[in-house]
mmCIF file of C-alpha atoms and ligand atoms in Angstrom:
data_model
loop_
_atom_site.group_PDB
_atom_site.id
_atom_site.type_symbol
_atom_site.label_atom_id
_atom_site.label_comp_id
_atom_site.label_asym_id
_atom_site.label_seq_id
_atom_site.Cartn_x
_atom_site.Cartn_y
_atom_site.Cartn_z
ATOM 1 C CA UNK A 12 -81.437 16.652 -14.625
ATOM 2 C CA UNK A 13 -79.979 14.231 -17.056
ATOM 3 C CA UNK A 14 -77.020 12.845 -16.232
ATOM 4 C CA UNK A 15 -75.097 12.155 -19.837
ATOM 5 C CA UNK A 16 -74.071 8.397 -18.988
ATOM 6 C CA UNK A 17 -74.380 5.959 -21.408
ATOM 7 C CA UNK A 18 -77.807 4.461 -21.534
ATOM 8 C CA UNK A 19 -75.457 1.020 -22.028
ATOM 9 C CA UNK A 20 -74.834 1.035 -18.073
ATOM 10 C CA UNK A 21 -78.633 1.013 -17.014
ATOM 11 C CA UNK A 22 -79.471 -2.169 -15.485
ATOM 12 C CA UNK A 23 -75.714 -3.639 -15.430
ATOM 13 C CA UNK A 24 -73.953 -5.738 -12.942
ATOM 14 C CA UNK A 25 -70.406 -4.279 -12.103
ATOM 15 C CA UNK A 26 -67.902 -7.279 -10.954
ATOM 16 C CA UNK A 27 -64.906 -5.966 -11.873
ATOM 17 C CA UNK A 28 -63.586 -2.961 -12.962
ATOM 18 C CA UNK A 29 -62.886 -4.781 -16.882
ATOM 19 C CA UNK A 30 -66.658 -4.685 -17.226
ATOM 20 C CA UNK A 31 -66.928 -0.716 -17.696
ATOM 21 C CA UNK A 32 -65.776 0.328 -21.580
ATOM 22 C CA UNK A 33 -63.665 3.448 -21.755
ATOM 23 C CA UNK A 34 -66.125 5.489 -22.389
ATOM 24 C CA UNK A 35 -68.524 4.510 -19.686
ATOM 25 C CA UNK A 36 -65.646 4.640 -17.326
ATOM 26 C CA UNK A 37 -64.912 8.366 -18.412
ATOM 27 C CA UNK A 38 -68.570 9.291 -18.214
ATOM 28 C CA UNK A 39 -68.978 7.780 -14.816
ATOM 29 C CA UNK A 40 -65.652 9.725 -13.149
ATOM 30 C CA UNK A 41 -66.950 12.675 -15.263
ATOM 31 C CA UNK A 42 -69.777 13.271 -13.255
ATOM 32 C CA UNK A 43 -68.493 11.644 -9.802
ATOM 33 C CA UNK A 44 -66.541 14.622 -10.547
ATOM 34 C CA UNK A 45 -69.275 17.159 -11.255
ATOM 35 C CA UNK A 46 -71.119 15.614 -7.938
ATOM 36 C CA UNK A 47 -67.900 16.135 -5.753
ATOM 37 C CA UNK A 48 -67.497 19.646 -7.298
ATOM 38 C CA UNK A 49 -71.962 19.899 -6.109
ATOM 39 C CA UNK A 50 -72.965 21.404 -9.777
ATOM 40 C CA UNK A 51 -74.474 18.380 -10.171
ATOM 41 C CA UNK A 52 -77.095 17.272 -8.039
ATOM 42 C CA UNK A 53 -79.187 13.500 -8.704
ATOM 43 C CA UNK A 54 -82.106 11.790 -7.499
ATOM 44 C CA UNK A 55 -82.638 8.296 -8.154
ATOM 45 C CA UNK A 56 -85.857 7.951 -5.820
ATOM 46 C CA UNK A 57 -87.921 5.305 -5.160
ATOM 47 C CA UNK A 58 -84.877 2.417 -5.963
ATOM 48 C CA UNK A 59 -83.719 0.163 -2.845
ATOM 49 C CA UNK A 60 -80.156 -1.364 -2.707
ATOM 50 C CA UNK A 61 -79.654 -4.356 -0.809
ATOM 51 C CA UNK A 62 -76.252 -4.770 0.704
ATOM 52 C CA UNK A 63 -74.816 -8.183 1.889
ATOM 53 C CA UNK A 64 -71.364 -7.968 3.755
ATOM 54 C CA UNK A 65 -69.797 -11.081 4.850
ATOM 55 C CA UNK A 66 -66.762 -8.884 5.844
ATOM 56 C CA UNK A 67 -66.005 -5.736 7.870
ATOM 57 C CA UNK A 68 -66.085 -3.071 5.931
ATOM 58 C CA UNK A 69 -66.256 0.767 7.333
ATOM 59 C CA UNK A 70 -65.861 2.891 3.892
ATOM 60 C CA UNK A 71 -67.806 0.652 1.867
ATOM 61 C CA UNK A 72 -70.855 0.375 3.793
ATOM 62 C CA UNK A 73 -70.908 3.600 4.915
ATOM 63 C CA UNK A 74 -69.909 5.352 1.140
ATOM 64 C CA UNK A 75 -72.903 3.389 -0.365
ATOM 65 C CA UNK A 76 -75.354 4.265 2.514
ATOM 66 C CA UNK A 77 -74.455 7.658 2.110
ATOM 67 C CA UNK A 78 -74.158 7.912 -1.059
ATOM 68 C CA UNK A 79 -77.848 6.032 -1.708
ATOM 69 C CA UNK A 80 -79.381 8.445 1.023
ATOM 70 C CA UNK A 81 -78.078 11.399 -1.130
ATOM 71 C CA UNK A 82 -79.851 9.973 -4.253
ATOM 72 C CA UNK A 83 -82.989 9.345 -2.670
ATOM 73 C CA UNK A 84 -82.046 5.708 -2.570
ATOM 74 C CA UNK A 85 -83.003 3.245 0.018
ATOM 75 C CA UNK A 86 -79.937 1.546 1.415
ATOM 76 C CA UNK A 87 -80.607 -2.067 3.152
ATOM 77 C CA UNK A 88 -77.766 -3.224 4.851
ATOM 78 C CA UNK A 89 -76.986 -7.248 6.618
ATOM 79 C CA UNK A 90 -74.334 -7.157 8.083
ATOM 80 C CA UNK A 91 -74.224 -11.221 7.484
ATOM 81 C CA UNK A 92 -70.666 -11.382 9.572
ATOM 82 C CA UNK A 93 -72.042 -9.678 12.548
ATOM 83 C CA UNK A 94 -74.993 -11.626 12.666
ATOM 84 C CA UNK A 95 -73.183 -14.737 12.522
ATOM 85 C CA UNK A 96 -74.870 -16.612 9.211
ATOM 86 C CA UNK A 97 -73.252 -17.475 5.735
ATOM 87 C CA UNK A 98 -74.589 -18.524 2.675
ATOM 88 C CA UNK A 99 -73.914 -21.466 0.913
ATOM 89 C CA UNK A 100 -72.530 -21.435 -2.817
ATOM 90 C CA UNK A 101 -70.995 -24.591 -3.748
ATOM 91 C CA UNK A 102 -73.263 -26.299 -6.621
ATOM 92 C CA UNK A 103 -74.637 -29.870 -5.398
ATOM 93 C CA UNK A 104 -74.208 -29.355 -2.354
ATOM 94 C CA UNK A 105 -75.977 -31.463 0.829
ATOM 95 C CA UNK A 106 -76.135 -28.608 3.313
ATOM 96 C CA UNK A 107 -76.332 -30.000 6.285
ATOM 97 C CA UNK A 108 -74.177 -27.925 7.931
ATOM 98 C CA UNK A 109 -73.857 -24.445 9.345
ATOM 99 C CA UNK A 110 -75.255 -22.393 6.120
ATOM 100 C CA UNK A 111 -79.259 -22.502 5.925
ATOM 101 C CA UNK A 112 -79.801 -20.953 2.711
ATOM 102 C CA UNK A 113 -78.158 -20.825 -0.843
ATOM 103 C CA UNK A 114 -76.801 -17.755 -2.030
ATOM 104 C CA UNK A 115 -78.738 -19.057 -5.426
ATOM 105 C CA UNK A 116 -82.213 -18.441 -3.673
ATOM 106 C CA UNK A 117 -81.097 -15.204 -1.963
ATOM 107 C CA UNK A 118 -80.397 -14.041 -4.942
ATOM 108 C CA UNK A 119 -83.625 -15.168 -6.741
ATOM 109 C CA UNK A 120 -85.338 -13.488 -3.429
ATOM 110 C CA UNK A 121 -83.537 -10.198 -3.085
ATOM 111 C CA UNK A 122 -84.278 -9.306 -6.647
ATOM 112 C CA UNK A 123 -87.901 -9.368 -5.944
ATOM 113 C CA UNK A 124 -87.387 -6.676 -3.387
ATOM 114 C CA UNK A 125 -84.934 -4.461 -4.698
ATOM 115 C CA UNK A 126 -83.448 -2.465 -7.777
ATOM 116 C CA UNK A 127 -79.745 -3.524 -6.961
ATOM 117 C CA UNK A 128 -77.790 -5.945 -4.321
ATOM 118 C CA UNK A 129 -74.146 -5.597 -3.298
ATOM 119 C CA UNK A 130 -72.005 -8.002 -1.840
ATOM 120 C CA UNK A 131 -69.103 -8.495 0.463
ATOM 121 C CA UNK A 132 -67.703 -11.706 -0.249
ATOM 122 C CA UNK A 133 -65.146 -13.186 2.344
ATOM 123 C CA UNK A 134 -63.049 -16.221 0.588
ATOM 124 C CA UNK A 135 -62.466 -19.515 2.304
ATOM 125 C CA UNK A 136 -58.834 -19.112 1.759
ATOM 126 C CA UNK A 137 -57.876 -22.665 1.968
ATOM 127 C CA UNK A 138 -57.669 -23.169 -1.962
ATOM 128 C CA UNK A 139 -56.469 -20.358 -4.188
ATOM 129 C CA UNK A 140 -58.103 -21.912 -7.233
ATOM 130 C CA UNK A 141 -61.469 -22.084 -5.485
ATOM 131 C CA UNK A 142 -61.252 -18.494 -4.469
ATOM 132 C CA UNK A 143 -60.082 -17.215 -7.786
ATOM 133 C CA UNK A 144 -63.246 -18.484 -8.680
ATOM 134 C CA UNK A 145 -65.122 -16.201 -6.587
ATOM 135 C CA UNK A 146 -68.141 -18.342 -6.782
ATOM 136 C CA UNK A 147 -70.220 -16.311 -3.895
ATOM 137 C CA UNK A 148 -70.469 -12.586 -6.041
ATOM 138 C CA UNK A 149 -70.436 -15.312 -9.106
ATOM 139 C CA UNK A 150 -73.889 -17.200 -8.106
ATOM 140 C CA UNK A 151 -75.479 -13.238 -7.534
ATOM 141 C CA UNK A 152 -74.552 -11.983 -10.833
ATOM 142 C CA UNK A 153 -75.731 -15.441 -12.671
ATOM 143 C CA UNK A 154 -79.097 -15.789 -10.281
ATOM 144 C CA UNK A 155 -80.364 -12.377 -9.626
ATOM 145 C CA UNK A 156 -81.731 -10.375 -12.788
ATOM 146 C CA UNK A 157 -80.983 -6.908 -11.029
ATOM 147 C CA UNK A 158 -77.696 -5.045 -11.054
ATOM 148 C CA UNK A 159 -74.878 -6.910 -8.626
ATOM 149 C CA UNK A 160 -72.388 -4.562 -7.202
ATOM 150 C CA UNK A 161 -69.286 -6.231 -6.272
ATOM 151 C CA UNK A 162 -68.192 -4.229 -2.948
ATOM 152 C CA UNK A 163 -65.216 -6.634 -2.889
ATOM 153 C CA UNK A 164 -64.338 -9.887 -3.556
ATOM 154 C CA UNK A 165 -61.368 -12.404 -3.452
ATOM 155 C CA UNK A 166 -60.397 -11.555 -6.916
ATOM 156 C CA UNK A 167 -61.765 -7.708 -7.116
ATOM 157 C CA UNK A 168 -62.593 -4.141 -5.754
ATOM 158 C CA UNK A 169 -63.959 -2.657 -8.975
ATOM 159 C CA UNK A 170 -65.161 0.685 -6.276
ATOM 160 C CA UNK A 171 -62.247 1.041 -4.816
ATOM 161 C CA UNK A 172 -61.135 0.638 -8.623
ATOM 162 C CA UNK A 173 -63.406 3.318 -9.904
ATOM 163 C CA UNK A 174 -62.194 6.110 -6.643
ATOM 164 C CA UNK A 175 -58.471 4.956 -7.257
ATOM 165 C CA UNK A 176 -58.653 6.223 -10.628
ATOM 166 C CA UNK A 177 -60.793 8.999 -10.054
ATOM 167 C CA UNK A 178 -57.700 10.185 -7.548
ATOM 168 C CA UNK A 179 -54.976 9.360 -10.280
ATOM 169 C CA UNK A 180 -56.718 11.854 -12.796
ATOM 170 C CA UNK A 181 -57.188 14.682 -9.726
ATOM 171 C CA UNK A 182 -53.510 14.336 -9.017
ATOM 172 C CA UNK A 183 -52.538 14.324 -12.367
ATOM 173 C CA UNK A 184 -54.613 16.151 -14.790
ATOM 174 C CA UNK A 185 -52.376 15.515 -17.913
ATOM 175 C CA UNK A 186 -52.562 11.709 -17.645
ATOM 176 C CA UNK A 187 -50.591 8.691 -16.460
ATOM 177 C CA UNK A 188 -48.485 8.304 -19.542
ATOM 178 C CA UNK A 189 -44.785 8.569 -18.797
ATOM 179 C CA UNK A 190 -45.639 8.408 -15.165
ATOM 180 C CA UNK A 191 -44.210 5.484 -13.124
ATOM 181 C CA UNK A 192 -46.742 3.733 -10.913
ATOM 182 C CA UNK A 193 -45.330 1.266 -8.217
ATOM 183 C CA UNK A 194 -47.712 -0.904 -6.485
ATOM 184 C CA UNK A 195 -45.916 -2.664 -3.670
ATOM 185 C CA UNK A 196 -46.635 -5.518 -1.302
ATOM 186 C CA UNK A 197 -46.830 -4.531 2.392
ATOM 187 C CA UNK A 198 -46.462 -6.228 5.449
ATOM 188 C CA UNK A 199 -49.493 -7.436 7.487
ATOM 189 C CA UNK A 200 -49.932 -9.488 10.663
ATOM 190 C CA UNK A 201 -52.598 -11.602 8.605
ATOM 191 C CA UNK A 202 -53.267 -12.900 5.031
ATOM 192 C CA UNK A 203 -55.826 -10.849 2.733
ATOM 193 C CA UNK A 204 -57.073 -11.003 -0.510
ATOM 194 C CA UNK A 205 -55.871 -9.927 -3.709
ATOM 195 C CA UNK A 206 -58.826 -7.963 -4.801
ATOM 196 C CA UNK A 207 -57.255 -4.413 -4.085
ATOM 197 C CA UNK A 208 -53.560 -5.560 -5.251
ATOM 198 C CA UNK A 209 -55.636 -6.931 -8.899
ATOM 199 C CA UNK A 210 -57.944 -4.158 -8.879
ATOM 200 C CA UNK A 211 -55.024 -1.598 -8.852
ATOM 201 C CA UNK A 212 -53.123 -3.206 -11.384
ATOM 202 C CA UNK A 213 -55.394 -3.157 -13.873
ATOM 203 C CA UNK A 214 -56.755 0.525 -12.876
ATOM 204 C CA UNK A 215 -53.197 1.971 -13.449
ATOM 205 C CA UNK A 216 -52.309 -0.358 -16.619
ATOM 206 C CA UNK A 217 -55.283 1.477 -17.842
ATOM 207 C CA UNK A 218 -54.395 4.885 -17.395
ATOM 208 C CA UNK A 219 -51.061 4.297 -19.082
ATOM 209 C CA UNK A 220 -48.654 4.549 -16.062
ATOM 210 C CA UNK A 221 -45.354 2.814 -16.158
ATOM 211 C CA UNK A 222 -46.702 0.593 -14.055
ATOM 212 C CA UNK A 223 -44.079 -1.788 -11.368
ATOM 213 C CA UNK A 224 -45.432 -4.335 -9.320
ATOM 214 C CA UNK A 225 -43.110 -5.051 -6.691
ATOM 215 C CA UNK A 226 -43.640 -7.799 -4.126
ATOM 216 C CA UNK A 227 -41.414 -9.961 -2.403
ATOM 217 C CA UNK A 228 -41.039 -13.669 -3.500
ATOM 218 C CA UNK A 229 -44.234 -15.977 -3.446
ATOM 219 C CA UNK A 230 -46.593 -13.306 -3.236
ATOM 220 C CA UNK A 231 -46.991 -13.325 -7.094
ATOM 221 C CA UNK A 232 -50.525 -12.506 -8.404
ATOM 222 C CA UNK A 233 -52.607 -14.516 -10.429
ATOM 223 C CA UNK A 234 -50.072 -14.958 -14.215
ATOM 224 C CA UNK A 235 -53.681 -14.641 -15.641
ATOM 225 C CA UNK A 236 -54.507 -11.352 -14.271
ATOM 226 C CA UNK A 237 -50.893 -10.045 -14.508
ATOM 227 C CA UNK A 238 -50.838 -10.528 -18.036
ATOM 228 C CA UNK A 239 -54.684 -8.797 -18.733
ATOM 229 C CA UNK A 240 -53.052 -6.036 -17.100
ATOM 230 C CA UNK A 241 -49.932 -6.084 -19.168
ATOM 231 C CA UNK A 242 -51.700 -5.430 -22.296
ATOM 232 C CA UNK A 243 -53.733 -3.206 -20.891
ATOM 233 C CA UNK A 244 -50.998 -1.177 -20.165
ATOM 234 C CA UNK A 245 -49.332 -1.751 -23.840
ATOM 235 C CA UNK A 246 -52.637 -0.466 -25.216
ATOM 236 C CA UNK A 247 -52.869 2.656 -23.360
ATOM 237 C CA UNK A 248 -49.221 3.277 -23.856
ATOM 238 C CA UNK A 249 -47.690 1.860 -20.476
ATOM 239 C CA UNK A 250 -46.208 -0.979 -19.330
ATOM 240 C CA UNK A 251 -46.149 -3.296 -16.449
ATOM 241 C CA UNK A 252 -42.975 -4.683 -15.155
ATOM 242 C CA UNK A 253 -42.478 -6.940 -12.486
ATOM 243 C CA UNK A 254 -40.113 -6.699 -9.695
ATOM 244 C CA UNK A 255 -38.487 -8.448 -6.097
ATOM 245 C CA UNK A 256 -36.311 -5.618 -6.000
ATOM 246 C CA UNK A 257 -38.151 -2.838 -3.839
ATOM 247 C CA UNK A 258 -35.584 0.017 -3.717
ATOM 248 C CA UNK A 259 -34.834 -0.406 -7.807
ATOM 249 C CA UNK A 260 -38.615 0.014 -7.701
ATOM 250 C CA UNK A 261 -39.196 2.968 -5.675
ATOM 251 C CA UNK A 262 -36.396 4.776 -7.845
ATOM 252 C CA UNK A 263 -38.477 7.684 -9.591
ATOM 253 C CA UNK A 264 -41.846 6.901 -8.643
ATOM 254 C CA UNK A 265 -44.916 9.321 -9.111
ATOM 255 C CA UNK A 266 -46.923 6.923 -7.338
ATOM 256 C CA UNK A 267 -46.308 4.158 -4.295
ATOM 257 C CA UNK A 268 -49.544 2.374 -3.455
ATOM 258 C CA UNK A 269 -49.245 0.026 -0.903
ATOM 259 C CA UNK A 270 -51.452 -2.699 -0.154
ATOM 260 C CA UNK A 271 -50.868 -6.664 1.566
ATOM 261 C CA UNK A 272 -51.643 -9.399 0.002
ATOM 262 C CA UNK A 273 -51.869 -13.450 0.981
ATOM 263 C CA UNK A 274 -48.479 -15.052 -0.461
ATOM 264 C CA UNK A 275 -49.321 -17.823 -3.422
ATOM 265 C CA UNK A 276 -46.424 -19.462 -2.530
ATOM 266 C CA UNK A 277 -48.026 -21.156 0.792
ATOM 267 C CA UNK A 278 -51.865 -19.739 0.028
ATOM 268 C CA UNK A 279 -53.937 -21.770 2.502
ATOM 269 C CA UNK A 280 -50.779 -23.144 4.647
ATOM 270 C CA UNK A 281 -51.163 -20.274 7.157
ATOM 271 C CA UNK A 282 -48.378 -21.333 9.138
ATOM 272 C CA UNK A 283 -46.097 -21.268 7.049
ATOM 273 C CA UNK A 284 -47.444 -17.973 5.168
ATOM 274 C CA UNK A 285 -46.678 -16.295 8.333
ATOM 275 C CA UNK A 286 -43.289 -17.482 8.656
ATOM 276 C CA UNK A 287 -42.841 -16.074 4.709
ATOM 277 C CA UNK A 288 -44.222 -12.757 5.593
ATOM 278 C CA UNK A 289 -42.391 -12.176 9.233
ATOM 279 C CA UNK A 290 -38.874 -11.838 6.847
ATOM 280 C CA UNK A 291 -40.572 -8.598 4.860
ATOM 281 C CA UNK A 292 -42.084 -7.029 7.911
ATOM 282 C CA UNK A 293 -39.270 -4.447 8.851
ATOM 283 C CA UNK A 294 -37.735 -4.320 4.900
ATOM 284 C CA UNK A 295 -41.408 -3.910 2.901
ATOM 285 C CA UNK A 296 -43.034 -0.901 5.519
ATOM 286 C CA UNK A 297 -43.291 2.274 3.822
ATOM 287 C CA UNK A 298 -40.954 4.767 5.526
ATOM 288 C CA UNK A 299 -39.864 8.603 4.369
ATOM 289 C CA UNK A 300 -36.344 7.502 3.853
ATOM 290 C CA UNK A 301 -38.187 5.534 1.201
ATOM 291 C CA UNK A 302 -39.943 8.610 -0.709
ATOM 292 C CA UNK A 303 -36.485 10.355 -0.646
ATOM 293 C CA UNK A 304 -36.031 8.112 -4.027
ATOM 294 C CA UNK A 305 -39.087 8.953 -5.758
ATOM 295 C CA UNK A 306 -40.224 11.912 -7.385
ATOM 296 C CA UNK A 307 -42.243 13.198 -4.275
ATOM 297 C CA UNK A 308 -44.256 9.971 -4.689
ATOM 298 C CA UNK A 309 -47.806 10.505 -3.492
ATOM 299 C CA UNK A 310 -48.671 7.831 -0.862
ATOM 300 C CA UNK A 311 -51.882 5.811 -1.702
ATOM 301 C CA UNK A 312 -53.871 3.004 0.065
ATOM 302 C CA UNK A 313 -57.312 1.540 0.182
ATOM 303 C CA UNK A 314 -57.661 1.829 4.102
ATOM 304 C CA UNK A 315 -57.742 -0.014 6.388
ATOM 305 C CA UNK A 316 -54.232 0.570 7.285
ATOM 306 C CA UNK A 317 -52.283 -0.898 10.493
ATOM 307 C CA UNK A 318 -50.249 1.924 11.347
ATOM 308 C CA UNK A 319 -46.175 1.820 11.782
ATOM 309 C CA UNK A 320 -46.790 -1.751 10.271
ATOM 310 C CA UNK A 321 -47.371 -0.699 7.369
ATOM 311 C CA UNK A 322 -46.091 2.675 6.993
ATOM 312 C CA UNK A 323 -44.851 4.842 9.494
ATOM 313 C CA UNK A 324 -47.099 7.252 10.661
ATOM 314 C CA UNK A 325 -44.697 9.915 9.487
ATOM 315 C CA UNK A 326 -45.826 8.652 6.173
ATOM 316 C CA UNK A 327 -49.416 8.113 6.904
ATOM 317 C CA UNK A 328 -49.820 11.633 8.237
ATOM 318 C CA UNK A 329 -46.917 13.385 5.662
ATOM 319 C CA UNK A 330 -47.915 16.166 3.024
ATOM 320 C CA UNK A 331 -47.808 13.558 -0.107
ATOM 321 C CA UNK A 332 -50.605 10.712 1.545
ATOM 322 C CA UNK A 333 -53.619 11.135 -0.748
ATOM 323 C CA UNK A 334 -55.472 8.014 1.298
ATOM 324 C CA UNK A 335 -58.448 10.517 2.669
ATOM 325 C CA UNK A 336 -59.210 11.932 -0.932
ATOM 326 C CA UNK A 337 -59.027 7.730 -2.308
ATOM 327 C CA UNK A 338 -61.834 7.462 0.577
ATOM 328 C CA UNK A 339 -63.749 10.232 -0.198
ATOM 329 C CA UNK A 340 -64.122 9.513 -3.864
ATOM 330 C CA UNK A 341 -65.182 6.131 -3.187
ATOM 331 C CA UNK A 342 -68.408 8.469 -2.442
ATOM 332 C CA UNK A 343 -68.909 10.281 -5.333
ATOM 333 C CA UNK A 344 -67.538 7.433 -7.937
ATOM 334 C CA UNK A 345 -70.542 4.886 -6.576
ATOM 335 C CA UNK A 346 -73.189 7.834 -6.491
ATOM 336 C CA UNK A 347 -72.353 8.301 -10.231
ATOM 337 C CA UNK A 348 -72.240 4.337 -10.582
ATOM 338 C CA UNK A 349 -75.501 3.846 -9.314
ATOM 339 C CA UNK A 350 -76.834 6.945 -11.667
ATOM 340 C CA UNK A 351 -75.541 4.874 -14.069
ATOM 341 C CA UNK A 352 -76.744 1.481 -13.307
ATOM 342 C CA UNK A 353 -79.932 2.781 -11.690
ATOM 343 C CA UNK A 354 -81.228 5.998 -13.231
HETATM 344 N N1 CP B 9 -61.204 0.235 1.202
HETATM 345 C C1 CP B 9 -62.297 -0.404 1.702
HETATM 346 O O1 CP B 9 -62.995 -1.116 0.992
HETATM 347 O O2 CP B 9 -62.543 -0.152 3.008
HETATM 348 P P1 CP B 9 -63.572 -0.966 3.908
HETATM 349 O O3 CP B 9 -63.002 -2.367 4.041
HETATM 350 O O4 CP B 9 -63.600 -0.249 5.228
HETATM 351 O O5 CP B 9 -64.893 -0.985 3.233
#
């Protein structure tokens, strides 16, 4: 059966969720869509995807195992953390110490084997201009000539991208424009990336929300990012507003999706990060009182979520948390990715 993407996507890397065109975007949810809905059944056989994951991950590894097993595709999975090994990136570098191999000749090596590679990139986290660089998923796309999947990164989640926006349109099939979007800062015990927080932004400035990101001070994303976002939003007839006021936030929301995210303020002084985030740990969790201000705001998050941390569980397990369908269209949005990139 032919599956109506553009041929444009065949044989494309997919970093962040910027590198899809509208119209591939729409074709790709179109038939994640048609998949979820089963009048649409694909086989990509005979492909292999090679998965790298330097991080936990539950929902990504086991979406895109699934999800390849459904197409006919063999799935390869290292779980690199697990096993204890790393690869080294830095350019130049004498590596004489724990890394054995570059992630240049992995690369070079995979792509001999398989059709596609993804990677789970964990950042250093001790310089937030070296991880915005995001050198590991970097040296895959620039050194392997197959498709790279980013399955998260310190600057992106273009998957959980592509399901987050798949969700939007579900629970709103006359569009995002109008519709205010608030994606708040959460507490957390530990610093995390900003890949979800970035990948969010842009996902909703792209559907035309009113889109708010609130946050308390020195948790700021990247200006760079911020800004992309910003006219992506003017362009698809949102905005983006910035705000350290959570309740003024909340006030009217469609849409509260909550994630963590390291502070810039003290990125790679972990110390004192954690003294930063222990003020916003009883005022930034998600509680009903706080939906009581919203236009029955549907509840979203990427998952993993540390319960009554967070959100309270009366939240978490309320009538208006969409997290389950956000992790069950991470499945059908990557099947119809890797139709795309793959068939
Ligand atoms: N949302 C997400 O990527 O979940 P995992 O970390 O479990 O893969």
């Amino acid at each position: 059966m032919a599956s109506n993407l553009p041929a444009s996507l065949k044989g494309r890397d997919f970093i962040h969720l910027s590198d899809l065109n509208r119209e591939e975007l729409n074709a790709i949810l179109k038939l994640a869509t048609e998949m979820k809905q089963e009048q649409k059944q694909f086989r990509v056989d005979g492909k292999t995807l090679i998965m790298l994951f330097f991080n936990y991950s539950l929902r990504t590894r086991t979406s895109f195992e699934t999800g390849a097993r459904q197409l006919g595709i063999n799935a390869v999975t290292i779980n690199a953390m697990a096993e204890g090994w790393d690869l080294e990136w830095r350019e130049g570098t004498v590596m004489d110490g724990k890394p054995i191999e570059h992630a240049k000749d992995a690369a070079r090596t995979l792509s001999r084997y398989a059709d596609a590679i993804g990677v789970r990139s964990y950042p250093p986290m001790v310089s937030i201009e070296e991880d915005r660089r995001d050198e590991l998923v970097n040296t895959f796309r620039s050194c392997s000539n197959i498709p790279v999947i980013n399955l998260e990164s310190a600057v992106s989640h273009p998957c959980q991208g592509l399901a987050d926006i798949m969700t939007l349109r579900e629970l709103f099939p006359s569009g995002m424009k109008g519709k205010k979007v608030v994606l708040s800062w959460v507490p957390n015990p530990k610093p995390v990336t900003h890949s979800v927080a970035n990948s969010f932004l842009y996902a909703a400035s792209l559907e035309g929300a009113n889109v708010v990101l609130a946050h308390p001070e020195g948790f700021e994303l990247d200006p760079a990012i911020v800004d992309a976002a910003k006219k992506t939003a003017q362009a698809s007839g949102g905005s983006l507003n910035v705000s350290t006021d959570r309740k003024a936030a909340f006030e009217g929301t469609a849409v509260i999706y909550a994630k963590s995210w390291a502070s810039t303020k003290f990125y790679g002084k972990w110390d004192k990060d954690a003294e930063l985030r222990a003020q916003f740990v009883e005022s930034w969790r998600v509680r009903p009182d706080d939906l009581r201000h919203t236009h029955r705001a549907k509840f979203m998050h990427p998952l993993p979520l540390r319960r009554n941390y967070v959100a309270d569980d009366a939240v978490i397990d309320g009538p208006d948390c969409v997290v389950y369908q956000q992790a069950e269209n991470r499945l059908h949005a990557q099947k119809a990715l890797l139709v795309g990139l793959l068939g």
